[in-house]
Short mmCIF file of C-alpha atoms and ligand atoms in Angstrom, two decimals:
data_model
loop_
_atom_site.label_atom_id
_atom_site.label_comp_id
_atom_site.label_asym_id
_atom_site.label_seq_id
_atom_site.Cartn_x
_atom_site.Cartn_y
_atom_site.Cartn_z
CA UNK A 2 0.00 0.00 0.00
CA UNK A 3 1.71 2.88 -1.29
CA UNK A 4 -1.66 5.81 -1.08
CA UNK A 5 -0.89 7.62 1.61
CA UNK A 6 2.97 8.75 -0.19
CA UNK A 7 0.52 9.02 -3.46
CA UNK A 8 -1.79 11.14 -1.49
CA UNK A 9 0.81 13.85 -0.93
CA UNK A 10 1.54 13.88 -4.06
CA UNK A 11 -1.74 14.88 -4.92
CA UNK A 12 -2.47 17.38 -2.58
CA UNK A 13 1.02 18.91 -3.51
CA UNK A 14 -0.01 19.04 -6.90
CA UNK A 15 -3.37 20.43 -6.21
CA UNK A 16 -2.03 23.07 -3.47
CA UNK A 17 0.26 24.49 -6.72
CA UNK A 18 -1.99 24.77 -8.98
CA UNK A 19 -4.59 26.72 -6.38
CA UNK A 20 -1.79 29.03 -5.71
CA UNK A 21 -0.72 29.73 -9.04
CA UNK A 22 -4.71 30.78 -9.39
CA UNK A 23 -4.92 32.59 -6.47
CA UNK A 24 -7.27 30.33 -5.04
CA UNK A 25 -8.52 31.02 -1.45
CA UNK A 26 -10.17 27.24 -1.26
CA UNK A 27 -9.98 23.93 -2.88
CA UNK A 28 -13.89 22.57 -3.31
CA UNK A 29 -13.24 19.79 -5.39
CA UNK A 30 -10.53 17.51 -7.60
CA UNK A 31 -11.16 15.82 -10.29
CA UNK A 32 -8.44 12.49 -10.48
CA UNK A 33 -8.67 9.92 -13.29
CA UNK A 34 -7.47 6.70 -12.35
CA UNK A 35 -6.60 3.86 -14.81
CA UNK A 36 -7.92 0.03 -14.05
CA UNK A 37 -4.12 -0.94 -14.61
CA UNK A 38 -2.87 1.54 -12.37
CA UNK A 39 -2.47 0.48 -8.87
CA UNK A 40 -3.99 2.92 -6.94
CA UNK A 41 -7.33 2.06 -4.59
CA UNK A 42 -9.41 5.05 -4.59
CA UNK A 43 -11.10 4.21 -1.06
CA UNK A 44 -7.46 4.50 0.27
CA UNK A 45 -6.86 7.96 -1.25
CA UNK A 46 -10.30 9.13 0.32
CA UNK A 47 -9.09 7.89 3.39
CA UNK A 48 -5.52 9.42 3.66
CA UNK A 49 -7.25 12.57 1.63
CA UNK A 50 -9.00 13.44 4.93
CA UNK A 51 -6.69 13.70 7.14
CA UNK A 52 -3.57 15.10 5.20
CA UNK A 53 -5.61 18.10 3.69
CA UNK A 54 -6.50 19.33 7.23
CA UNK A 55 -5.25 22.79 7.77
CA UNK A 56 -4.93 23.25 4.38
CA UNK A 57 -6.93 25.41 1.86
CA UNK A 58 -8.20 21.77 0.07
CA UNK A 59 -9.45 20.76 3.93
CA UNK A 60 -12.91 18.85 3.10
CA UNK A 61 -12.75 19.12 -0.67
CA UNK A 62 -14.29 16.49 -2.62
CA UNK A 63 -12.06 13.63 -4.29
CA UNK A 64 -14.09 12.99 -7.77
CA UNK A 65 -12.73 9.12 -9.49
CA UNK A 66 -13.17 9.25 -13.17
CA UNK A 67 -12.44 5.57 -13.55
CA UNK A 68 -10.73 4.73 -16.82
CA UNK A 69 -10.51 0.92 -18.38
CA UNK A 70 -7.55 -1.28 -19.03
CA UNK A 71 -7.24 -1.31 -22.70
CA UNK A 72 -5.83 -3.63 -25.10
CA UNK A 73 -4.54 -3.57 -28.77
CA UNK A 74 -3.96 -6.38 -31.30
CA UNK A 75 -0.50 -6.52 -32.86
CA UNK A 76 -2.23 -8.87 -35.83
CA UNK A 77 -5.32 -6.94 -36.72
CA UNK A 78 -5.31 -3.64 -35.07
CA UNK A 79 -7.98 -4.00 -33.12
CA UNK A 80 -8.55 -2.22 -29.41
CA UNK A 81 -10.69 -3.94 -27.01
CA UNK A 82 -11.48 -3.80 -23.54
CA UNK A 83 -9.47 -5.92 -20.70
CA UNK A 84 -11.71 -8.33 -19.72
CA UNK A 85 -10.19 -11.02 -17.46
CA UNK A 86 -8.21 -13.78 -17.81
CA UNK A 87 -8.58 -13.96 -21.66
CA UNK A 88 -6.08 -11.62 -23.51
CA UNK A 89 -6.85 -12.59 -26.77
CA UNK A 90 -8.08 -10.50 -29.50
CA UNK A 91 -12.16 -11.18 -29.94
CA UNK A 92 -11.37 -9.96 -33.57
CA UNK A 93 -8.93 -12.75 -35.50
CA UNK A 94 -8.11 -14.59 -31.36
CA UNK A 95 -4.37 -13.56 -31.87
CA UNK A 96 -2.62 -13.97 -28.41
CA UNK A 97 0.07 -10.65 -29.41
CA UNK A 98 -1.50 -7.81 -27.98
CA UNK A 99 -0.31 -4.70 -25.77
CA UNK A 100 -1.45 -2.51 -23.74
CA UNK A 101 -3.05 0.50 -25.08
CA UNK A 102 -4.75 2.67 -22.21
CA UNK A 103 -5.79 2.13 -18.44
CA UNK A 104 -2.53 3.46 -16.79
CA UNK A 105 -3.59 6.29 -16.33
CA UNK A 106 -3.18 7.94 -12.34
CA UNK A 107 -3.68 11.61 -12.98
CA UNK A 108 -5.32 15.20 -11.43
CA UNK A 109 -7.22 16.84 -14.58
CA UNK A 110 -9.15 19.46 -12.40
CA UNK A 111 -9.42 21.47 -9.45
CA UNK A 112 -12.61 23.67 -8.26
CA UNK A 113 -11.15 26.42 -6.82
CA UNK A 114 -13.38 29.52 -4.82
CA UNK A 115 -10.97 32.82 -5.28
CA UNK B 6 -18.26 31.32 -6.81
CA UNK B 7 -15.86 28.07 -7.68
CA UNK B 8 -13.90 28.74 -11.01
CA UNK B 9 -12.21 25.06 -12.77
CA UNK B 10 -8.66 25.05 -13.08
CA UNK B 11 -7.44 22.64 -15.63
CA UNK B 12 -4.62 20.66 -13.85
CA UNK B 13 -4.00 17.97 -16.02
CA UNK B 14 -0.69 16.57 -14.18
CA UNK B 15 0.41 13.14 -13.45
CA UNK B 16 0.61 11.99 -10.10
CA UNK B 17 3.49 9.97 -10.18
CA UNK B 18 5.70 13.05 -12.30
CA UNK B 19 7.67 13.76 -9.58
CA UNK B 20 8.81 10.73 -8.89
CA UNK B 21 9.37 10.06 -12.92
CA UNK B 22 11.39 13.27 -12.93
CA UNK B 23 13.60 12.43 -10.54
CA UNK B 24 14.27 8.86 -11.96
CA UNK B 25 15.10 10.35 -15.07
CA UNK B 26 17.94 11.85 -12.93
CA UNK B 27 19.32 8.57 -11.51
CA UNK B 28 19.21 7.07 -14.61
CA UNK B 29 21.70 10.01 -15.79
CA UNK B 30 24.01 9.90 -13.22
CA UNK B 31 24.41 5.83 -13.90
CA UNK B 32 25.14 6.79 -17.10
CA UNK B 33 27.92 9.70 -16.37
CA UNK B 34 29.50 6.76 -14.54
CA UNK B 35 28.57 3.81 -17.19
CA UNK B 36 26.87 1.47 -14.55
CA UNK B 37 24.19 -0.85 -16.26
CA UNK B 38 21.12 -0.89 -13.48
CA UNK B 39 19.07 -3.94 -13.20
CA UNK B 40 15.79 -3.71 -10.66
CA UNK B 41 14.68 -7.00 -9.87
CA UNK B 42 10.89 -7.36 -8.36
CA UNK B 43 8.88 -10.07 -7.33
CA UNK B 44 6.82 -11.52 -4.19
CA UNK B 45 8.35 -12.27 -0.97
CA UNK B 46 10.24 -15.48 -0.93
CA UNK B 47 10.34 -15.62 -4.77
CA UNK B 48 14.18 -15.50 -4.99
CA UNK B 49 15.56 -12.40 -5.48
CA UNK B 50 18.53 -12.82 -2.82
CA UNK B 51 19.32 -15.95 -4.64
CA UNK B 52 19.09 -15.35 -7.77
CA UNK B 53 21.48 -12.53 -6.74
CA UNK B 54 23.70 -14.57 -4.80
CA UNK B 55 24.14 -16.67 -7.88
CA UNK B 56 24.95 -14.21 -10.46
CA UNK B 57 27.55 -11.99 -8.47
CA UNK B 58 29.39 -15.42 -7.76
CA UNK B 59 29.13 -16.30 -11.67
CA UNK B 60 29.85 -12.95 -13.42
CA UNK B 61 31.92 -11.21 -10.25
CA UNK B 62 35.70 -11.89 -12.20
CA UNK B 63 33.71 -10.47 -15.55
CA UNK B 64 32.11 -7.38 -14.01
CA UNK B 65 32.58 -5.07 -11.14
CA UNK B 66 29.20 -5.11 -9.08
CA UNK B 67 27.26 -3.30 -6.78
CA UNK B 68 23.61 -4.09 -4.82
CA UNK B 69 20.98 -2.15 -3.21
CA UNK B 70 18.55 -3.73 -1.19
CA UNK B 71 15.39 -2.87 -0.18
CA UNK B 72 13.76 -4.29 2.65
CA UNK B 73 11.07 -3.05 4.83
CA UNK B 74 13.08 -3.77 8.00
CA UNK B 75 15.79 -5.90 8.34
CA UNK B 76 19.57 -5.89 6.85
CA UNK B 77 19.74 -10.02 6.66
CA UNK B 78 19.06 -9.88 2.63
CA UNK B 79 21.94 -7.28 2.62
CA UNK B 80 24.68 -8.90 4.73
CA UNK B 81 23.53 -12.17 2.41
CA UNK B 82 24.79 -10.26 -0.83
CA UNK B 83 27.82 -8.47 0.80
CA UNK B 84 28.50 -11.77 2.11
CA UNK B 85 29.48 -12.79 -1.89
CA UNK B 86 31.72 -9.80 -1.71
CA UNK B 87 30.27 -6.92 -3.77
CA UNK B 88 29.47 -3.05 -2.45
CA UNK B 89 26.49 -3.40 -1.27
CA UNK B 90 24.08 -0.90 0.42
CA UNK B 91 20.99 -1.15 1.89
CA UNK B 92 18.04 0.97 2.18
CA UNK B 93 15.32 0.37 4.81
CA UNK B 94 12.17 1.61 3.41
CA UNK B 95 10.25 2.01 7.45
CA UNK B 96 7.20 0.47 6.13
CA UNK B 97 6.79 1.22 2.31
CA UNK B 98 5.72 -1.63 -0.13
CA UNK B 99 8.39 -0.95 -2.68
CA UNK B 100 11.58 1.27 -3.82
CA UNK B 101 11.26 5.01 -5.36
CA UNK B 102 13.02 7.16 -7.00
CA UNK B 103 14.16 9.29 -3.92
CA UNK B 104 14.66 6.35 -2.04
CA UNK B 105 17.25 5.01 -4.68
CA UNK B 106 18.97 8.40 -5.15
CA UNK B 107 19.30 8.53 -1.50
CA UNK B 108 21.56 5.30 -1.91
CA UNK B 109 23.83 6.39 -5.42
CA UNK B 110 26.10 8.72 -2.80
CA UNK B 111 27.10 5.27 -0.53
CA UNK B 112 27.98 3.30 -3.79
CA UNK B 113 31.35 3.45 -5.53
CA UNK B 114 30.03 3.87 -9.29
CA UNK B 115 32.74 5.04 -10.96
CA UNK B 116 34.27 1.45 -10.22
CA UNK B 117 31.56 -0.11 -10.77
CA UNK B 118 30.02 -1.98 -14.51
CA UNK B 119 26.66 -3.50 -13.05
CA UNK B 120 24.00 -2.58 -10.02
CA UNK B 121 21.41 -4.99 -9.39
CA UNK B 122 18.69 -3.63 -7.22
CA UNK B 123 16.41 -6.11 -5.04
CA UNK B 124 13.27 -4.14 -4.94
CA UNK B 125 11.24 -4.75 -1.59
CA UNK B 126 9.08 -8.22 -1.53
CA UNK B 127 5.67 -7.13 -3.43
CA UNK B 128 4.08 -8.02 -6.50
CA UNK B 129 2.27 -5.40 -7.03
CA UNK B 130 3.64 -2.02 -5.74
CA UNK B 131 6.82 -1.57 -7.10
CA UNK B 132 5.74 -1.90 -10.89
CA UNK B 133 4.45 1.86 -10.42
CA UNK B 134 7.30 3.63 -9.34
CA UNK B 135 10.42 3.88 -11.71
CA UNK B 136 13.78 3.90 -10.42
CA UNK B 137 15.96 5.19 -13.22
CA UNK B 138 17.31 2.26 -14.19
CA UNK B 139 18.47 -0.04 -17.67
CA UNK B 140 16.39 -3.19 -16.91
CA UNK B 141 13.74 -4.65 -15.01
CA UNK B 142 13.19 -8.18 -14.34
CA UNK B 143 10.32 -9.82 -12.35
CA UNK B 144 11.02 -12.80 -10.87
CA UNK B 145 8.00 -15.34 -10.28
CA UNK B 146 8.34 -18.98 -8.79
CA UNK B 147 6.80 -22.25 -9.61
CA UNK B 148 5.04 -22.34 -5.71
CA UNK B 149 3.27 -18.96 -6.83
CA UNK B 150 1.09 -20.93 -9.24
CA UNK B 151 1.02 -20.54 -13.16
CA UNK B 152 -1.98 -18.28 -13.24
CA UNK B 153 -0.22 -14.72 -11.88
CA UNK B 154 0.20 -13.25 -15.31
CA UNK B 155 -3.47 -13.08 -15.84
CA UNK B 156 -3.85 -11.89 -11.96
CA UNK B 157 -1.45 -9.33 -12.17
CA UNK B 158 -1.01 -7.76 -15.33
CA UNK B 159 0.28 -4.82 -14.04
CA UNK B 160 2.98 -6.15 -12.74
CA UNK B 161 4.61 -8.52 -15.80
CA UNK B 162 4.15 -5.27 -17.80
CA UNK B 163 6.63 -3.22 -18.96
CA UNK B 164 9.43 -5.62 -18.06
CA UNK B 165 12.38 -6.61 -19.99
CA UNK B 166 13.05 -9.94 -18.51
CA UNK B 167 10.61 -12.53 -16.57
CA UNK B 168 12.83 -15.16 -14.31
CA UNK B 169 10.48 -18.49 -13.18
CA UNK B 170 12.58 -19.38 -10.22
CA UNK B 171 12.17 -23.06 -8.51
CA UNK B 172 11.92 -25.45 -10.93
CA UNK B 173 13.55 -28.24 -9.11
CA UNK B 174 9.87 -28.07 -7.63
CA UNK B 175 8.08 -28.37 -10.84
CA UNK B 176 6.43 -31.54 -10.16
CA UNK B 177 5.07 -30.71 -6.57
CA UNK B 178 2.64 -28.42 -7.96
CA UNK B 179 0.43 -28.38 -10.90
CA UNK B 180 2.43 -25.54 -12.84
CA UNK B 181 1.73 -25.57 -16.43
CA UNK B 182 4.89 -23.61 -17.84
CA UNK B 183 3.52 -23.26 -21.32
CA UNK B 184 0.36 -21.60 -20.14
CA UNK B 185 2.24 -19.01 -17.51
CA UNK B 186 4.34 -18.44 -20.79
CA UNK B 187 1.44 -17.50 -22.34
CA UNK B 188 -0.05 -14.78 -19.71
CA UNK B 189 3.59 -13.54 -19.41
CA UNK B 190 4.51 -12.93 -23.01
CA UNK B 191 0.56 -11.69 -24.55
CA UNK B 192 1.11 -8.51 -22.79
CA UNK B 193 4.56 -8.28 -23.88
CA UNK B 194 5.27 -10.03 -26.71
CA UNK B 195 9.13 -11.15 -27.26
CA UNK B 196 10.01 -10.45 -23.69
CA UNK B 197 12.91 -13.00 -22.41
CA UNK B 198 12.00 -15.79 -20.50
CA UNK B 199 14.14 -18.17 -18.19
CA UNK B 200 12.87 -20.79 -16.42
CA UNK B 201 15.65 -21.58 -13.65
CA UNK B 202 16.23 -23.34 -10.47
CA UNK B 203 18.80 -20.67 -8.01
CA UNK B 204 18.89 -24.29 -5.88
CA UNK B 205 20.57 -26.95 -8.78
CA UNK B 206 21.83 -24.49 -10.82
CA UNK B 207 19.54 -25.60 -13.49
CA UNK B 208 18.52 -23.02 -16.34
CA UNK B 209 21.11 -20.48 -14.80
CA UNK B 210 23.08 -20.21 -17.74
CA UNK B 211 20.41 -18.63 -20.28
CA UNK B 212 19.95 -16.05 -17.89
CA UNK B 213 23.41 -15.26 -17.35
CA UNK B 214 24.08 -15.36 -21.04
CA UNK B 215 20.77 -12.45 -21.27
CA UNK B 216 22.73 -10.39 -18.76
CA UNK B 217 25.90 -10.39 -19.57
CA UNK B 218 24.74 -9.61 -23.23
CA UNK B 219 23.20 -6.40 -21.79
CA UNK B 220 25.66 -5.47 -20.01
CA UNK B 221 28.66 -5.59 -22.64
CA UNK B 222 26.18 -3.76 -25.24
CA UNK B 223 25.45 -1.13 -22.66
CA UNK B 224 29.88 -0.82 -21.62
CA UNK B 225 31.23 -0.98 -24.96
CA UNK B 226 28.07 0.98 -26.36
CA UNK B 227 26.33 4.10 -27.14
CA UNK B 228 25.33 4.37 -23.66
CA UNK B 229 25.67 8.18 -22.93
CA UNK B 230 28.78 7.20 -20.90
CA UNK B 231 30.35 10.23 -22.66
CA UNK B 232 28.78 13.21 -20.59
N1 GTP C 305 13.52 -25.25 -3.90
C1 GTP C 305 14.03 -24.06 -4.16
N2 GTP C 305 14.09 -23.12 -3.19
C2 GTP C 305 14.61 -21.93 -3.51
C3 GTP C 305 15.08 -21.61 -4.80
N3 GTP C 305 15.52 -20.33 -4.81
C4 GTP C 305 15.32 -19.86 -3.56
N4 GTP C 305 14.78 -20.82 -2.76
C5 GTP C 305 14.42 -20.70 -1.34
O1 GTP C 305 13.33 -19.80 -1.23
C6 GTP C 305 13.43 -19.03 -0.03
C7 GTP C 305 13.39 -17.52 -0.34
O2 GTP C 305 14.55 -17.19 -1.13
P1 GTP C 305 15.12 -15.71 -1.15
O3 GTP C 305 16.22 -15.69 -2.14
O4 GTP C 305 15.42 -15.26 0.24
O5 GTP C 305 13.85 -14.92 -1.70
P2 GTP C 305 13.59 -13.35 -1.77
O6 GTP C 305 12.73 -13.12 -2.93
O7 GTP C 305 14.88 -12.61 -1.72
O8 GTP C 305 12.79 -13.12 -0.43
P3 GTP C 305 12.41 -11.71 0.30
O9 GTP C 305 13.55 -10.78 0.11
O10 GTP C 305 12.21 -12.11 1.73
O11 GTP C 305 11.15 -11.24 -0.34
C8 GTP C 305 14.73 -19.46 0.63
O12 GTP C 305 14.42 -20.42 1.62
C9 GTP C 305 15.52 -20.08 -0.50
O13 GTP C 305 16.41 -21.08 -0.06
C10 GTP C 305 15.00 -22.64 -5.81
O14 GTP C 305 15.38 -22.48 -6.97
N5 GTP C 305 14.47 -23.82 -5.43
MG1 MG C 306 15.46 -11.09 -0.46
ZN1 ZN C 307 -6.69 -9.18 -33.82
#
């Protein structure tokens, strides 16, 4: 469980960008988090609360946009949703695919009041 | 009134940033940088053990090792006689790049050719947070079971090499190597693969072959040794 070290990383992120925009409070962040990433969200909720206190993002909301795990056929060119234990394409059943989205872990957004 | 501010920054930069770093300061000093992950109990220390006493009158090496508490994984690989520093990570489920910076200053790189890294015991953590280095290389054993590819794709993503440690086990457990092949190599197709037992010895050879390969390209090569 790395989310509480990921957690400051957020908030650093967010307290950056606020400042830059002369932001007097944080309301809300928007974070998009891949299905191949590692990160639980319910973890990042949890160290959100307490490491924001006494800061200007104290009780803003965390917003998951949850993004899937997406794959790409080497044969055909196809993309197709991760789905399990079977990685191979639903198009021509070629086993050579690659990863082509999901990895995402990133802060797109913040609601700031000025 | 609540304005947006587009963001649009990646979490894990910092950390990415300051990888990027390492990687150039291994490269000022031309040291090749393996990272070796897997679960606890895979094999790493072995599989360690093994290679420094094979390739130690070929290469000059150094070892970081990351462990959660304890220095016994460290005094195993100084033991073999190589630099070797450790770096305690007081709880954290893998290495980052801060955490491996902090160890660069204890390591004598200019006399050094190859680093092998034993990340922390985790199969999942450690696949998210670069290090700055040449290789990576998960290590999975035959007690594990043949199915963690398809559990954990994360994890056998993105790396060069996959070691499957413990073979001298192979027929206590019903470990289909074809089909853990299979999971391992459809997310990244023409990865290396050696089966290998650290125990008899068996398989080690391919694998030292692999390395030393990489590491002679990477000495005699264009490997931005020339800052
Ligand atoms: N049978 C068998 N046992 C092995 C083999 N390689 C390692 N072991 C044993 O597996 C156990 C764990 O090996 P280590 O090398 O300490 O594994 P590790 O991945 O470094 O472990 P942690 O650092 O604690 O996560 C030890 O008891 C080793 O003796 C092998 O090829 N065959
Ligand atoms: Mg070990
Ligand atoms: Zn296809």
């Amino acid at each position: 469980m790395h989310e509480l070290s990921i957690t400051q990383s957020v908030l650093e992120i967010a307290l950056r960008h606020a400042e830059q925009a002369h932001a007097a409070r944080i309301t809300q962040l928007n974070l998009v988090i891949g299905e191949l990433s590692t990160i639980v969200d319910d973890s990042v909720q949890f160290y959100w609360d307490i490491i924001s206190r006494g800061t200007i993002a104290e009780g803003a909301v965390l917003h998951f946009e949850r993004v899937p795990g997406v794959l790409r056929c080497l044969n055909c060119g196809h993309t197709f949703p991760l789905n399990g234990e079977d990685f191979s394409c639903p198009r021509c059943g070629d086993r050579q695919v690659i990863t082509a989205g999901g990895d995402d872990f990133r802060l797109d957004s913040i609601e700031i009041e000025t | 009134m609540t304005t947006r501010v587009s963001v649009v920054e990646d979490i894990l930069s910092a950390n990415d940033k300051l990888a990027a770093s390492n990687r150039a300061r291994l490269d000022a000093a031309g040291v090749f940088a393996i990272n070796l992950m897997a679960s606890p109990g895979a094999g790493k220390t072995s599989l360690i053990t093994r290679t420094v006493e094979a390739l130690k009158d070929e290469f000059r090496i150094g070892a970081v090792d990351g462990d959660i508490a304890t220095t016994l994984d460290a005094d195993r690989i100084a033991a073999v006689g190589i630099p070797t520093v450790q770096i305690n990570t007081g709880g954290e489920c893998h290495l980052d790049a801060v955490m491996f910076q902090s160890a660069l200053p204890s390591l004598p790189l200019d006399d050094l050719d190859l680093l092998i890294i034993e990340n922390v015991g985790n199969l999942i953590c450690p696949a998210s947070f670069k290090l700055g280095v040449h290789a990576s290389v998960l290590i999975a054993s035959v007690p594990e079971g043949d199915d963690k590819p398809y559990k954990y794709p994360v994890m056998y993503r993105g790396v060069d090499a996959v070691v499957l440690n413990k073979m001298d086990v192979l027929a206590a457990f019903d470990f289909d190597v074809d089909y853990f092949r299979q999971g391992v190599e459809v997310l990244n197709p023409g990865l290396a693969f050696f089966p290998l037992s650290c125990k008899t010895g068996e398989g080690l050879d391919a694998w030292l072959a692999w390395l030393r390969n990489e590491v002679r390209k990477y000495v005699s090569g264009d490997s931005g040794a020339h800052s």
